[in-house]
């Protein structure tokens, strides 16, 4: 079933593959699409097996795929795998609920890049779709914490610095240790006898090497891997 948003534009419409069996949420998605600046053609299907058949014979890439995990016939994860295999660079976003976090983890492993939470407002869904098209994939703080705990729990033993090859310098490690003790940047600078700008530089390097975005994440990751 194809829905097209009417808009006076000579540009070809973007193409959305929507795999969702709940009519109410389909209406939400259509409402969110209606608020987008660019014209969209929404190709909707409510069954997973039918979606697999269409994906297999459809040679044209969609601009975005929104896929429900709780389909009536098969798991949406199978649809995600098929989409990802045929169109590896196509943005795939899960449609899910908060309680389905373990299933969403499997979906991400299958090729999904983010998820839109069922129950959000049309405006929030609109914003989520716009973010995806800008290359920013929606991922709730709750799911991010779940993923971190899940991945950490699967490790039998924290890897060593050498194994992970973080390549932290002695001064960066020293900075991290002082921060883990609750000192401010100014306090760390006093303890190390260096300028505040040096500590700020060390912290930026720590974030980059540890692939984190906050002091809490840096300290947590360092402790998980026996760096401090």
Tab-separated table of C-alpha atoms in Angstrom, residues 2-5 13-17 33 39-43 62:
chain	number	residue	atom	x	y	z
A	2	UNK	CA	1.496	3.356	-1.028
A	3	UNK	CA	0.630	6.706	0.504
A	4	UNK	CA	2.036	9.884	-1.041
A	5	UNK	CA	2.226	13.251	0.616
A	13	UNK	CA	9.836	12.121	-3.324
A	14	UNK	CA	11.879	10.309	-0.745
A	15	UNK	CA	10.852	6.691	-0.311
A	16	UNK	CA	9.956	5.172	3.072
A	17	UNK	CA	9.501	1.454	3.651
A	33	UNK	CA	5.678	12.301	7.399
A	39	UNK	CA	7.725	15.069	-0.209
A	40	UNK	CA	7.673	11.383	0.764
A	41	UNK	CA	6.175	8.240	-0.741
A	42	UNK	CA	5.341	5.774	2.044
A	43	UNK	CA	5.339	2.112	1.016
A	62	UNK	CA	14.578	3.221	-0.061
